[in-house]
PDB file of C-alpha atoms in Angstrom:
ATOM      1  CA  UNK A   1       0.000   0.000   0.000  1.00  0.00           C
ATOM      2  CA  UNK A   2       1.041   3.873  -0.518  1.00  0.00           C
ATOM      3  CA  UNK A   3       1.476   5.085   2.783  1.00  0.00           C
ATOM      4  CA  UNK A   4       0.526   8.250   4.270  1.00  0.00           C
ATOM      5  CA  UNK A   5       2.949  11.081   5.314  1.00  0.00           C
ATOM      6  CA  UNK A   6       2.310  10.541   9.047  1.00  0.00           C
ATOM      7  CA  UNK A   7       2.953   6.253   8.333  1.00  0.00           C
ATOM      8  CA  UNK A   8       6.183   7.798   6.397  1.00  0.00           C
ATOM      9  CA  UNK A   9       7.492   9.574   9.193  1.00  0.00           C
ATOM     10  CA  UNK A  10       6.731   6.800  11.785  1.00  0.00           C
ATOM     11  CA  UNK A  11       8.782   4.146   9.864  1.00  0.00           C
ATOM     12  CA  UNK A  12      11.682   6.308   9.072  1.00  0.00           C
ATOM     13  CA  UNK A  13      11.583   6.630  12.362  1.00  0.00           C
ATOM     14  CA  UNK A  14      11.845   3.466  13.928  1.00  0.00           C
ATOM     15  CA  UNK A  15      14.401   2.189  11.138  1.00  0.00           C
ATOM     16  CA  UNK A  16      17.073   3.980  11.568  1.00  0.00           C
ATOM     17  CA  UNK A  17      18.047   2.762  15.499  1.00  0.00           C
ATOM     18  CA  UNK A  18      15.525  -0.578  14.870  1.00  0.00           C
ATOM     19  CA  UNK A  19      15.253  -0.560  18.479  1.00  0.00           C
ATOM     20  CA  UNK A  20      11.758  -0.484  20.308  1.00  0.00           C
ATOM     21  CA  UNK A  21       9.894   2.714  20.714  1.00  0.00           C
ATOM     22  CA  UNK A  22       7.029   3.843  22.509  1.00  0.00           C
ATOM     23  CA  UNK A  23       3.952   5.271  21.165  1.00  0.00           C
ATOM     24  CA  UNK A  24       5.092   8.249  23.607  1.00  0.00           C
ATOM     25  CA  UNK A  25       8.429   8.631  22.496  1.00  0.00           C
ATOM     26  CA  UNK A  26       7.307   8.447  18.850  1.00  0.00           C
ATOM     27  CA  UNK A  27       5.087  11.561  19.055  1.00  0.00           C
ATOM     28  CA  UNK A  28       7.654  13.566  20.922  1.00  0.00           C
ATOM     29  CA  UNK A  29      10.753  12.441  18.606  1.00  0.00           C
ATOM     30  CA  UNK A  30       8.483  13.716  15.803  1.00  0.00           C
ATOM     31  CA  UNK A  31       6.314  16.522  17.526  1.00  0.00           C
ATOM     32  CA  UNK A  32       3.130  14.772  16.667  1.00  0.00           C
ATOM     33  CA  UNK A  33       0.198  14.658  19.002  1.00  0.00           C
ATOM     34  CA  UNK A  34      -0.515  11.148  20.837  1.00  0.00           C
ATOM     35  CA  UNK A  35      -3.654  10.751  18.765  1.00  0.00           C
ATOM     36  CA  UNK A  36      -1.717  11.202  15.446  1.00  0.00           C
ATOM     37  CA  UNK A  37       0.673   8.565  16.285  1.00  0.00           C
ATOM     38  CA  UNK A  38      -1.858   6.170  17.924  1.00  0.00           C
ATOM     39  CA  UNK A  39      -3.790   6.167  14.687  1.00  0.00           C
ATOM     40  CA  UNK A  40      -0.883   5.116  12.483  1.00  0.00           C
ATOM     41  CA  UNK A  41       0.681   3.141  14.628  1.00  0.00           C
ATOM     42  CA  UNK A  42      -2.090   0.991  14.530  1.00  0.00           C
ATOM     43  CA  UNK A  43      -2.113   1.375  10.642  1.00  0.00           C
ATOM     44  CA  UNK A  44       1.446  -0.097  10.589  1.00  0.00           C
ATOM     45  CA  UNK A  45       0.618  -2.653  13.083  1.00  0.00           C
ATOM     46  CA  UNK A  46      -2.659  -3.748  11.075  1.00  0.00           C
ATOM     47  CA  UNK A  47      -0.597  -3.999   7.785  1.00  0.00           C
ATOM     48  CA  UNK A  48       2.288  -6.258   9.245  1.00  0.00           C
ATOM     49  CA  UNK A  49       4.944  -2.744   9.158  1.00  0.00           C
ATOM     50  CA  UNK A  50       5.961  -2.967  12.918  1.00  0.00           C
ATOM     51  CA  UNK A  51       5.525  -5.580  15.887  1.00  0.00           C
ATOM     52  CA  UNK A  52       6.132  -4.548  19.241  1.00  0.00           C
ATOM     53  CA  UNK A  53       7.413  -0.912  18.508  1.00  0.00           C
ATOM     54  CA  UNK A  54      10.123  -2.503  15.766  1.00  0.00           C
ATOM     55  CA  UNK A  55       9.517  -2.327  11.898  1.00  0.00           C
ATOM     56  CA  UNK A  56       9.713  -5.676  10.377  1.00  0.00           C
ATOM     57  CA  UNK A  57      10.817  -6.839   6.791  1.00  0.00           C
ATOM     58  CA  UNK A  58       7.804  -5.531   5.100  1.00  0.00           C
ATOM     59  CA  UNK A  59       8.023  -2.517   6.554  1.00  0.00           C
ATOM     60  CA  UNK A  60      11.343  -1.884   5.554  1.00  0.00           C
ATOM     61  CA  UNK A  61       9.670  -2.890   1.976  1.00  0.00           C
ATOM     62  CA  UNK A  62       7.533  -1.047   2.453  1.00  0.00           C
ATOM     63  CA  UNK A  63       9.735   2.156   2.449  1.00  0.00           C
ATOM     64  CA  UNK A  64      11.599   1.026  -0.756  1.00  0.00           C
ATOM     65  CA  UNK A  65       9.776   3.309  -3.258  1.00  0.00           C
ATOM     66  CA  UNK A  66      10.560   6.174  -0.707  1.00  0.00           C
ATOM     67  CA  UNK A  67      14.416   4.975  -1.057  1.00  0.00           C
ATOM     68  CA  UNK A  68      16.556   7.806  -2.716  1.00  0.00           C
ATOM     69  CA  UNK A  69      18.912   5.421  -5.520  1.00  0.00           C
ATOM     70  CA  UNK A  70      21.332   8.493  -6.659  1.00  0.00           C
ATOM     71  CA  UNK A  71      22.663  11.822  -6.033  1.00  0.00           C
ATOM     72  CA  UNK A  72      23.558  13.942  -8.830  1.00  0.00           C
ATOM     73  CA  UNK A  73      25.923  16.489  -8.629  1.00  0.00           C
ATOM     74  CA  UNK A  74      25.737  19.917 -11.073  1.00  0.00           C
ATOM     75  CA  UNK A  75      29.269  20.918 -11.527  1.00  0.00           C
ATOM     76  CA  UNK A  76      30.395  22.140 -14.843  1.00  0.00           C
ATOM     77  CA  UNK A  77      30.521  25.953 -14.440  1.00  0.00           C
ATOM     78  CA  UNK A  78      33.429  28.208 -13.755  1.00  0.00           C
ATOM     79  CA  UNK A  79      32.747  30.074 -10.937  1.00  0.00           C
ATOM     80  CA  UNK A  80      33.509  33.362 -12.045  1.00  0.00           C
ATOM     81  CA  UNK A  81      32.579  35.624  -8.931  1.00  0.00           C
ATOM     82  CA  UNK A  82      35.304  33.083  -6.880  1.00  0.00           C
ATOM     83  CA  UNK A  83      38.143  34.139  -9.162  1.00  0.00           C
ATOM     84  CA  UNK A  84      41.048  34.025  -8.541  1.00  0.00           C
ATOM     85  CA  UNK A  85      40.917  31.044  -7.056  1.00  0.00           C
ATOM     86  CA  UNK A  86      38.994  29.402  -9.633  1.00  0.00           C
ATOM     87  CA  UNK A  87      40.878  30.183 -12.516  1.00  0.00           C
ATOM     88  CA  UNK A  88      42.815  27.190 -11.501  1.00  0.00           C
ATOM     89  CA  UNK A  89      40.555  24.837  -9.471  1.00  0.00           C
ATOM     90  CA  UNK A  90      36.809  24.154 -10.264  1.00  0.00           C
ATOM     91  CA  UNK A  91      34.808  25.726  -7.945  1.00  0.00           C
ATOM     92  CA  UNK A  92      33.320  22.339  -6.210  1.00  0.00           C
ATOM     93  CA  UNK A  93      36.755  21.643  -5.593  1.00  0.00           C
ATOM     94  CA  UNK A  94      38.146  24.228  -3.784  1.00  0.00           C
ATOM     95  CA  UNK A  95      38.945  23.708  -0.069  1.00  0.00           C
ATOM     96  CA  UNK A  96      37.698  25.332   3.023  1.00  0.00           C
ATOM     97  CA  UNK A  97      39.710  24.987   6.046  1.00  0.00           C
ATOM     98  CA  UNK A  98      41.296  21.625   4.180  1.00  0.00           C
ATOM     99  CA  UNK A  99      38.057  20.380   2.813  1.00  0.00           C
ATOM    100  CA  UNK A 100      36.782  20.201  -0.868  1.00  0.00           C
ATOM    101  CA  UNK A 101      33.499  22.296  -1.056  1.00  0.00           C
ATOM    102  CA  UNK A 102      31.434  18.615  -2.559  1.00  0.00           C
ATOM    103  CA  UNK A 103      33.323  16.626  -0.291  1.00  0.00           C
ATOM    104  CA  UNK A 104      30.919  18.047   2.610  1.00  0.00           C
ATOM    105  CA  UNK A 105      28.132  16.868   0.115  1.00  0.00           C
ATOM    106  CA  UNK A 106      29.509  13.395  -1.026  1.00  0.00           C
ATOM    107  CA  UNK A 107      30.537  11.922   2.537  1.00  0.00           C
ATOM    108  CA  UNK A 108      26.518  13.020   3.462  1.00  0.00           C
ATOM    109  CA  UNK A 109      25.176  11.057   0.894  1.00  0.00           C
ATOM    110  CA  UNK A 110      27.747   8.243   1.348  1.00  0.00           C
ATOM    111  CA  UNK A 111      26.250   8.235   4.984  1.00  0.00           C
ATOM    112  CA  UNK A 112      22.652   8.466   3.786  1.00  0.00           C
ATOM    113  CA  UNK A 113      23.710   5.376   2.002  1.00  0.00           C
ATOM    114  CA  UNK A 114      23.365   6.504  -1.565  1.00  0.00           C
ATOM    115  CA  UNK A 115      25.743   4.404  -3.966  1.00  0.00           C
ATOM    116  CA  UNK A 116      24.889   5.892  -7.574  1.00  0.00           C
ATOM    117  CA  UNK A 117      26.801   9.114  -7.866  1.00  0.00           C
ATOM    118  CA  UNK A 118      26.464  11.144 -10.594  1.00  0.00           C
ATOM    119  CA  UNK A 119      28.540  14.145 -11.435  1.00  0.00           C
ATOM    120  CA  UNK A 120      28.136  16.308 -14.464  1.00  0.00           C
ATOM    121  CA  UNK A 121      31.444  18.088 -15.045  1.00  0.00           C
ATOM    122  CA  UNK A 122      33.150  20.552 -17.452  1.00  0.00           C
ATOM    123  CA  UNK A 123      35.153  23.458 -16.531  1.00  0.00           C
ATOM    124  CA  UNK A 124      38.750  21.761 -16.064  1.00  0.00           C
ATOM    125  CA  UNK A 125      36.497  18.748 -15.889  1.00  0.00           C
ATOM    126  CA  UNK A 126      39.753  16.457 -15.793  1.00  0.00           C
ATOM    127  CA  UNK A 127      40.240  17.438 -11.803  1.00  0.00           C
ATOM    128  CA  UNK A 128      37.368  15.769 -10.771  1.00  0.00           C
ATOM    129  CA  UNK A 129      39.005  12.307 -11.322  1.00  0.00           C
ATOM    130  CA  UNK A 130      40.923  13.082  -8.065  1.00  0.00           C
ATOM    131  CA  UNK A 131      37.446  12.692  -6.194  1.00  0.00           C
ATOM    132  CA  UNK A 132      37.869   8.567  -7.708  1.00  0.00           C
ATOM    133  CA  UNK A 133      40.168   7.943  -4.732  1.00  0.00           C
ATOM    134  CA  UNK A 134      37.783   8.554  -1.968  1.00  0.00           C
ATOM    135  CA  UNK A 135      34.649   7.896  -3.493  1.00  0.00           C
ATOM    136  CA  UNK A 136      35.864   5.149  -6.612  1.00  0.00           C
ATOM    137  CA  UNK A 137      31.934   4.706  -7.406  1.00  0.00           C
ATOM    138  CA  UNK A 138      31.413   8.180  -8.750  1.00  0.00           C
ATOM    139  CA  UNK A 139      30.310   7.772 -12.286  1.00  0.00           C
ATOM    140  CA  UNK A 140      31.187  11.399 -14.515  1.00  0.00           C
ATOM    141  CA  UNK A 141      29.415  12.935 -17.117  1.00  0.00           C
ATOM    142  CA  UNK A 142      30.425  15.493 -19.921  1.00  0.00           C
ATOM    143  CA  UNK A 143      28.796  18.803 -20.463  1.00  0.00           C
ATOM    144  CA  UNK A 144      31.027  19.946 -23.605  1.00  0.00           C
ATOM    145  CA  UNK A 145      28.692  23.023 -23.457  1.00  0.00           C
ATOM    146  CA  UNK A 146      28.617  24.244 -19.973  1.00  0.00           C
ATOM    147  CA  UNK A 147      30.430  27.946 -20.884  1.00  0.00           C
ATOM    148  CA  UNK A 148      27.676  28.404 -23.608  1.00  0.00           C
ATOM    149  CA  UNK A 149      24.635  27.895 -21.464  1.00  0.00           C
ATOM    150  CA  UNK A 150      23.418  28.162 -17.742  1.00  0.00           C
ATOM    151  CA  UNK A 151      22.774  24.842 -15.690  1.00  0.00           C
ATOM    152  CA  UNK A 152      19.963  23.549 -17.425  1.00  0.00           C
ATOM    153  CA  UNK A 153      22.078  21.869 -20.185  1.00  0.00           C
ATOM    154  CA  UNK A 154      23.528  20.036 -17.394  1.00  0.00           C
ATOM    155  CA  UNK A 155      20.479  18.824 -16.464  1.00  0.00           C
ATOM    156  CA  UNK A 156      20.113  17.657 -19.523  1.00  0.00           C
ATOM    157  CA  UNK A 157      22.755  15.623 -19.341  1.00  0.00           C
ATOM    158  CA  UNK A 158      21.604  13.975 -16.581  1.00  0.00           C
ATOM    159  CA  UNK A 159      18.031  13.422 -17.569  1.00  0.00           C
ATOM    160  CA  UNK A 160      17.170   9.974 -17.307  1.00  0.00           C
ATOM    161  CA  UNK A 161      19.156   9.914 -13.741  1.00  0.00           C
ATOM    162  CA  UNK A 162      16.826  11.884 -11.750  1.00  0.00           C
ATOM    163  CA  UNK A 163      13.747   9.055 -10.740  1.00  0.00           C
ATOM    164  CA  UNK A 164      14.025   8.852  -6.365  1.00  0.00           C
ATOM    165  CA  UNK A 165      17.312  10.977  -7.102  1.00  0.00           C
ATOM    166  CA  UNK A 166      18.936  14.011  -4.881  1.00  0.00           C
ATOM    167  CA  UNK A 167      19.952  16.879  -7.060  1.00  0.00           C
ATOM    168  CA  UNK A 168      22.642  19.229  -5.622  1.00  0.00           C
ATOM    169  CA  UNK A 169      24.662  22.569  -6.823  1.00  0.00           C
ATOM    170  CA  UNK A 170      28.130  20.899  -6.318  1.00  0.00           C
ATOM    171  CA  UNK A 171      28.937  24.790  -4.264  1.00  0.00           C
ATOM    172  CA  UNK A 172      27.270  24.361  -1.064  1.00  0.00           C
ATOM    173  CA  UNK A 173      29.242  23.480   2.306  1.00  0.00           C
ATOM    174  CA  UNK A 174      26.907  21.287   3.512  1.00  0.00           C
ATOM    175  CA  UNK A 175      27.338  21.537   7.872  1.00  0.00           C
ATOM    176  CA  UNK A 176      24.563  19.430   8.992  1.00  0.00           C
ATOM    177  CA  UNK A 177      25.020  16.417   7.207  1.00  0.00           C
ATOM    178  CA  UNK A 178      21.617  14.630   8.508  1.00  0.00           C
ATOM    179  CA  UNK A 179      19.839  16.701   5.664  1.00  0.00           C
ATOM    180  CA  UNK A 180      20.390  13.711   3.702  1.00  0.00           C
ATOM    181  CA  UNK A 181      18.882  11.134   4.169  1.00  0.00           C
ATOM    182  CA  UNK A 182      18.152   7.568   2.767  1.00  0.00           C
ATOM    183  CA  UNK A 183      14.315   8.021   2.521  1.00  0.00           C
ATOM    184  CA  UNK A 184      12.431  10.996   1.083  1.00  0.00           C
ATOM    185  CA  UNK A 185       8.883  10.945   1.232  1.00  0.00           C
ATOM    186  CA  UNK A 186       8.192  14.133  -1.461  1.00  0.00           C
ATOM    187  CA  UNK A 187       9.812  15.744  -4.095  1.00  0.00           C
ATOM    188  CA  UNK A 188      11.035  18.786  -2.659  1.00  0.00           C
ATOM    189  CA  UNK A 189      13.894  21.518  -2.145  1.00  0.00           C
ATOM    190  CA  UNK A 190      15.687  22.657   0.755  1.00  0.00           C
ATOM    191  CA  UNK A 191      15.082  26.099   2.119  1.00  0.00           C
ATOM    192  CA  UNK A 192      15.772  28.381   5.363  1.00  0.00           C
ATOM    193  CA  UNK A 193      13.042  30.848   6.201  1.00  0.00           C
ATOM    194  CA  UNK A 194      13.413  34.474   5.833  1.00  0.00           C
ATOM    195  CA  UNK A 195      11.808  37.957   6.044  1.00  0.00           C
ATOM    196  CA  UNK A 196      13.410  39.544   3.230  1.00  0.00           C
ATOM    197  CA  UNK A 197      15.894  38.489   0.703  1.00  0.00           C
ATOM    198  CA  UNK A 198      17.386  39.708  -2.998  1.00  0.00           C
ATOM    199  CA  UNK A 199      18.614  36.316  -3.305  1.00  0.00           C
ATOM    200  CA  UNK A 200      16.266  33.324  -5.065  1.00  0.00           C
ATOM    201  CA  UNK A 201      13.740  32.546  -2.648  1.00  0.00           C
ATOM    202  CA  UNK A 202      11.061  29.820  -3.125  1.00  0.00           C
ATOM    203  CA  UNK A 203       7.114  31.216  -2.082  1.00  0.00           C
ATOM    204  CA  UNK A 204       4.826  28.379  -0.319  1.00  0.00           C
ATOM    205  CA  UNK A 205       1.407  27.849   1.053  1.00  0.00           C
ATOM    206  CA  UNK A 206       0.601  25.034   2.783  1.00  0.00           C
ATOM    207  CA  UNK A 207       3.988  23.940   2.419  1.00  0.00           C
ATOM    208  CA  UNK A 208       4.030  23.448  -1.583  1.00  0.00           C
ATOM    209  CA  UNK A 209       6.084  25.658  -3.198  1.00  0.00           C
ATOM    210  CA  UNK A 210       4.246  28.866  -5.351  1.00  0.00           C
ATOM    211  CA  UNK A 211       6.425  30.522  -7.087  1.00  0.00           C
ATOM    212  CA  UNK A 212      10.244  31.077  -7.410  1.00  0.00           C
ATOM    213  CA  UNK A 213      11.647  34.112  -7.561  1.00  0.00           C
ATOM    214  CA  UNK A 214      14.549  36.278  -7.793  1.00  0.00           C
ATOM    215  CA  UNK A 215      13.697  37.933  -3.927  1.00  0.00           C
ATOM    216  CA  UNK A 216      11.427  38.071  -2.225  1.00  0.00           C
ATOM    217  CA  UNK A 217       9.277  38.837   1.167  1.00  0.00           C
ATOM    218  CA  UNK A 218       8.397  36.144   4.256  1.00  0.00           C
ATOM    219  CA  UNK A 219       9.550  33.522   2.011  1.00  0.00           C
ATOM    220  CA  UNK A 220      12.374  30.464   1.754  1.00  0.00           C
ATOM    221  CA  UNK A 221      15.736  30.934   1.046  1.00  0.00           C
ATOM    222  CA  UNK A 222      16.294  28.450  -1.716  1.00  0.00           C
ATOM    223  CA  UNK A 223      18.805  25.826  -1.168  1.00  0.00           C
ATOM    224  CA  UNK A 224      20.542  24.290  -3.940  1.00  0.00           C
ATOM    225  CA  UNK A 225      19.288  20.986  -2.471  1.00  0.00           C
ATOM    226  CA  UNK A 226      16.056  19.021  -4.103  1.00  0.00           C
ATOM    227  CA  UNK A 227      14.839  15.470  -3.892  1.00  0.00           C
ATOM    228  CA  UNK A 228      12.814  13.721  -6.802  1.00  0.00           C
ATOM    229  CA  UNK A 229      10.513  10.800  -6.740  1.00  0.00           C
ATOM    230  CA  UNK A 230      10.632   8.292  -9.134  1.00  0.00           C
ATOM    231  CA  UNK A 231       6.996  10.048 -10.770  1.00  0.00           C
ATOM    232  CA  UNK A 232       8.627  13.578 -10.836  1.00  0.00           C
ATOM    233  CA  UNK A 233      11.750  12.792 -11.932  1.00  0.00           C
ATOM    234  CA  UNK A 234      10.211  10.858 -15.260  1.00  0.00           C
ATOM    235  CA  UNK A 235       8.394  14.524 -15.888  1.00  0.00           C
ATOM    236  CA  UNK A 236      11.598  16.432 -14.975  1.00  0.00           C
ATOM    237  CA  UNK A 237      12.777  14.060 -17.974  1.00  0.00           C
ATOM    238  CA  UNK A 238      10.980  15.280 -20.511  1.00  0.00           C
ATOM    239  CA  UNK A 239       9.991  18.959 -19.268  1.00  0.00           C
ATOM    240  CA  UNK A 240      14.024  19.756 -18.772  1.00  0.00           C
ATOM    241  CA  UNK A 241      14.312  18.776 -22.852  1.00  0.00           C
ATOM    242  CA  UNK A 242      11.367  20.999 -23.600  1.00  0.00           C
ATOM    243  CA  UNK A 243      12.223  23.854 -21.741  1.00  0.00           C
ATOM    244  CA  UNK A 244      15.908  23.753 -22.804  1.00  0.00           C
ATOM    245  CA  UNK A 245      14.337  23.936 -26.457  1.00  0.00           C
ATOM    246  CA  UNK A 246      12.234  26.973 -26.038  1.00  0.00           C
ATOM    247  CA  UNK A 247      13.185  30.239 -27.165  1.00  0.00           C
ATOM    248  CA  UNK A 248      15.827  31.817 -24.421  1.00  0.00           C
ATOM    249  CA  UNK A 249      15.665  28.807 -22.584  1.00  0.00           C
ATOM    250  CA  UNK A 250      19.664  27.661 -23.207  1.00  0.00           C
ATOM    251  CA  UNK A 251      19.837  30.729 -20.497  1.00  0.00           C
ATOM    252  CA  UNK A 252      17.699  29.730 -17.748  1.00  0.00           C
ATOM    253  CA  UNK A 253      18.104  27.833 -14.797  1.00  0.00           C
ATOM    254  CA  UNK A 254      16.873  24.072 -14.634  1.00  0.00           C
ATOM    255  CA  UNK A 255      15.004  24.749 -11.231  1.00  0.00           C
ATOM    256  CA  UNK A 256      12.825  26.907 -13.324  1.00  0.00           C
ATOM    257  CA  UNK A 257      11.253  23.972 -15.142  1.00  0.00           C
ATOM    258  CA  UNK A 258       9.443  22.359 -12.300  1.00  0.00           C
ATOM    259  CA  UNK A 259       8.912  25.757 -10.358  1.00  0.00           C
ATOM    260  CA  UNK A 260       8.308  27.783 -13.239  1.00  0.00           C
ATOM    261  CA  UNK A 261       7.953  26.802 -16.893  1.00  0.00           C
ATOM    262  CA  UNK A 262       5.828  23.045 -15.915  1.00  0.00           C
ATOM    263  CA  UNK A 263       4.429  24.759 -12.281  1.00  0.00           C
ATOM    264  CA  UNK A 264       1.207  23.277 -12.711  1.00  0.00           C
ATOM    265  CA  UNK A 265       2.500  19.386 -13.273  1.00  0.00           C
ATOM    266  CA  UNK A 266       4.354  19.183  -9.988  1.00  0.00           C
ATOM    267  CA  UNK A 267       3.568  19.734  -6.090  1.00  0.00           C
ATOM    268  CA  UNK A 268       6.722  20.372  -4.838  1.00  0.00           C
ATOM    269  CA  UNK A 269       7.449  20.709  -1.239  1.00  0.00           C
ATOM    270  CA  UNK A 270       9.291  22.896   1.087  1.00  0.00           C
ATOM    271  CA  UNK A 271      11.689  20.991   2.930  1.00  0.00           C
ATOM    272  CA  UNK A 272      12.658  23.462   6.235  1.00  0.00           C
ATOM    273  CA  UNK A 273      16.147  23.588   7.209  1.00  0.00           C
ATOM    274  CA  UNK A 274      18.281  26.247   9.397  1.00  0.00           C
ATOM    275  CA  UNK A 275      20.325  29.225   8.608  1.00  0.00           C
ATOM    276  CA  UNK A 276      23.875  27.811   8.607  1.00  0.00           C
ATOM    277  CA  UNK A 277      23.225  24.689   7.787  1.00  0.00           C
ATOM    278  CA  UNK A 278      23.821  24.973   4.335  1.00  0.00           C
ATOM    279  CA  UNK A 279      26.150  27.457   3.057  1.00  0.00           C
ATOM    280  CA  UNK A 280      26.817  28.838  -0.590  1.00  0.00           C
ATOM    281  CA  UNK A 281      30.171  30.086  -0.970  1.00  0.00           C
ATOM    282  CA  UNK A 282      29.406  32.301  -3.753  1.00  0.00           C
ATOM    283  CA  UNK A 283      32.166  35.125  -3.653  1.00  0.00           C
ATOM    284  CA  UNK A 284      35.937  35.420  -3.258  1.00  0.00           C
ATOM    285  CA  UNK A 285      35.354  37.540  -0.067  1.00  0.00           C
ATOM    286  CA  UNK A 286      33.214  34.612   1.714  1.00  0.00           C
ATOM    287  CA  UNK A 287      35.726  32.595   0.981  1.00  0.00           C
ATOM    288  CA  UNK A 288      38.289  34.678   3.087  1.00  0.00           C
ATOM    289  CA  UNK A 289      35.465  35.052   5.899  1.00  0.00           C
ATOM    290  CA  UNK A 290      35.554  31.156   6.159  1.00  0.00           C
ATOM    291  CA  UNK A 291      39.116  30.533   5.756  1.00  0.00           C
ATOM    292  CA  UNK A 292      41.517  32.616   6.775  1.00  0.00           C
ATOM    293  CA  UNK A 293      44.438  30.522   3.812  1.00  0.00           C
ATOM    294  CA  UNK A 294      42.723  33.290   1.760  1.00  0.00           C
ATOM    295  CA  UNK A 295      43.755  36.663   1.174  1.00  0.00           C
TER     296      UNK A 295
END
């Protein structure tokens, strides 16, 4: 059976100690009242999910369609407003305090569990075969045009990768890494909320996303960060190929596709996070505020 969001939530729960839980300590580890929890819990219990607080095997099946299979990695551009030190070094590669920028993202989804990595490379695209030795599984591809066009033709590239897939700007220092995780239940994107911002912000009610704009008011921060189930991700297939063929549309971002051009075939949710949890290092001068090797 589907299950519900509150089901969802419950068996993510109890998989990831597998140890027995209360009905009590369910509700409080997920701020949901007693009645909420009572209700599925006896859901789960009825469809053979749990026994005795513990999910069994068919729960755990039962959470496989939820399962993110890949991570996909945007990473061709240059990274023109971190020059200098990209004039040399792709920015996803450049190292905070001793650490590559996607290395914060790639040991998260390691953790999450995630074995399919996909990166889609281009500026001084032979560097990234240094990532091989700490994560050998990392499959690469080629975005020949990446200095002709924004990121949407490296979406394209990617395509037919992105059923029950993460997709992440390969620039963010990712600092809480249990963003990521093995089980999404929605597509959605990652955001931090805000009262005012010039930067692109994502607009919500109910917790679907509205609109996307370029700032906004009592909105999200947007997070390069989005998850995909396997139903979007088949229409992210075909929209990304459609919208990249439109007039102008070589010079748009891919996010706009689901958010913008195709609004009205997806329901896309926010997905709250914390200021400082994710960080884009977007200029030279942030660069020196984090790490003090730059001057």
């Amino acid at each position: 059976m589907n299950l519900t969001n509150n089901q969802f939530d419950i068996l993510t729960h109890l998989i990831k100690d597998n140890v027995p839980f209360t009905q009590r300590e369910i509700a409080v580890a997920l701020n949901k009242s007693i009645g909420t929890v009572n209700k599925a819990v006896a859901e789960l219990n009825k469809a053979g999910y749990i026994k005795k607080g513990v999910i069994t095997n068919d729960g755990v099946a039962a959470l496989e369609p939820y399962r993110a299979k890949r991570a996909v990695f945007i990473a061709a551009g240059f990274g023109e407003r971190l020059v200098p030190v990209t004039l040399n070094t792709p920015k996803p590669l450049v190292r905070v305090k001793g650490v590559r920028i996607i290395d914060t993202l790639l040991d998260a989804v390691k953790e999450a569990g995630i074995e399919e990595i996909i990166i889609v490379r281009g500026y001084l695209s032979e560097q990234f075969d240094q990532l091989l030795y700490k994560y050998p599984n990392i499959k690469f591809l080629e975005n020949p045009i990446y200095n002709e066009t924004n990121n949407i033709s490296s979406a394209l590239c990617a395509r037919y990768m992105l059923k029950n897939a993460y997709i992440f700007d390969s620039d963010l220092l990712l600092n809480k890494k249990t963003l990521i995780t093995k089980y999404q239940y929605a597509s959605n994107y990652l955001g931090f909320p805000v009262e005012k911002t010039d930067d692109w912000c994502l607009a919500s009610k109910k917790g679907i996303i509205t609109k996307m704009a370029l700032g906004g008011i009592n909105c999200h921060h947007m997070i390069g960060i989005s998850y995909w189930t396997e139903t979007d991700g088949a229409k992210l297939s075909e929209h990304i190929k459609l919208a990249y063929e439109m007039p102008g549309g070589k010079e748009r971002l891919w996010d706009q596709v689901p958010l913008e051009y195709f609004a009205k075939e997806y329901m896309v949710r926010i997905r709250e996070c914390s200021y400082g949890d994710v960080f884009e290092v977007d200029t030279y001068n942030e660069l020196k505020a984090l790490d003090s090797v730059y001057v």
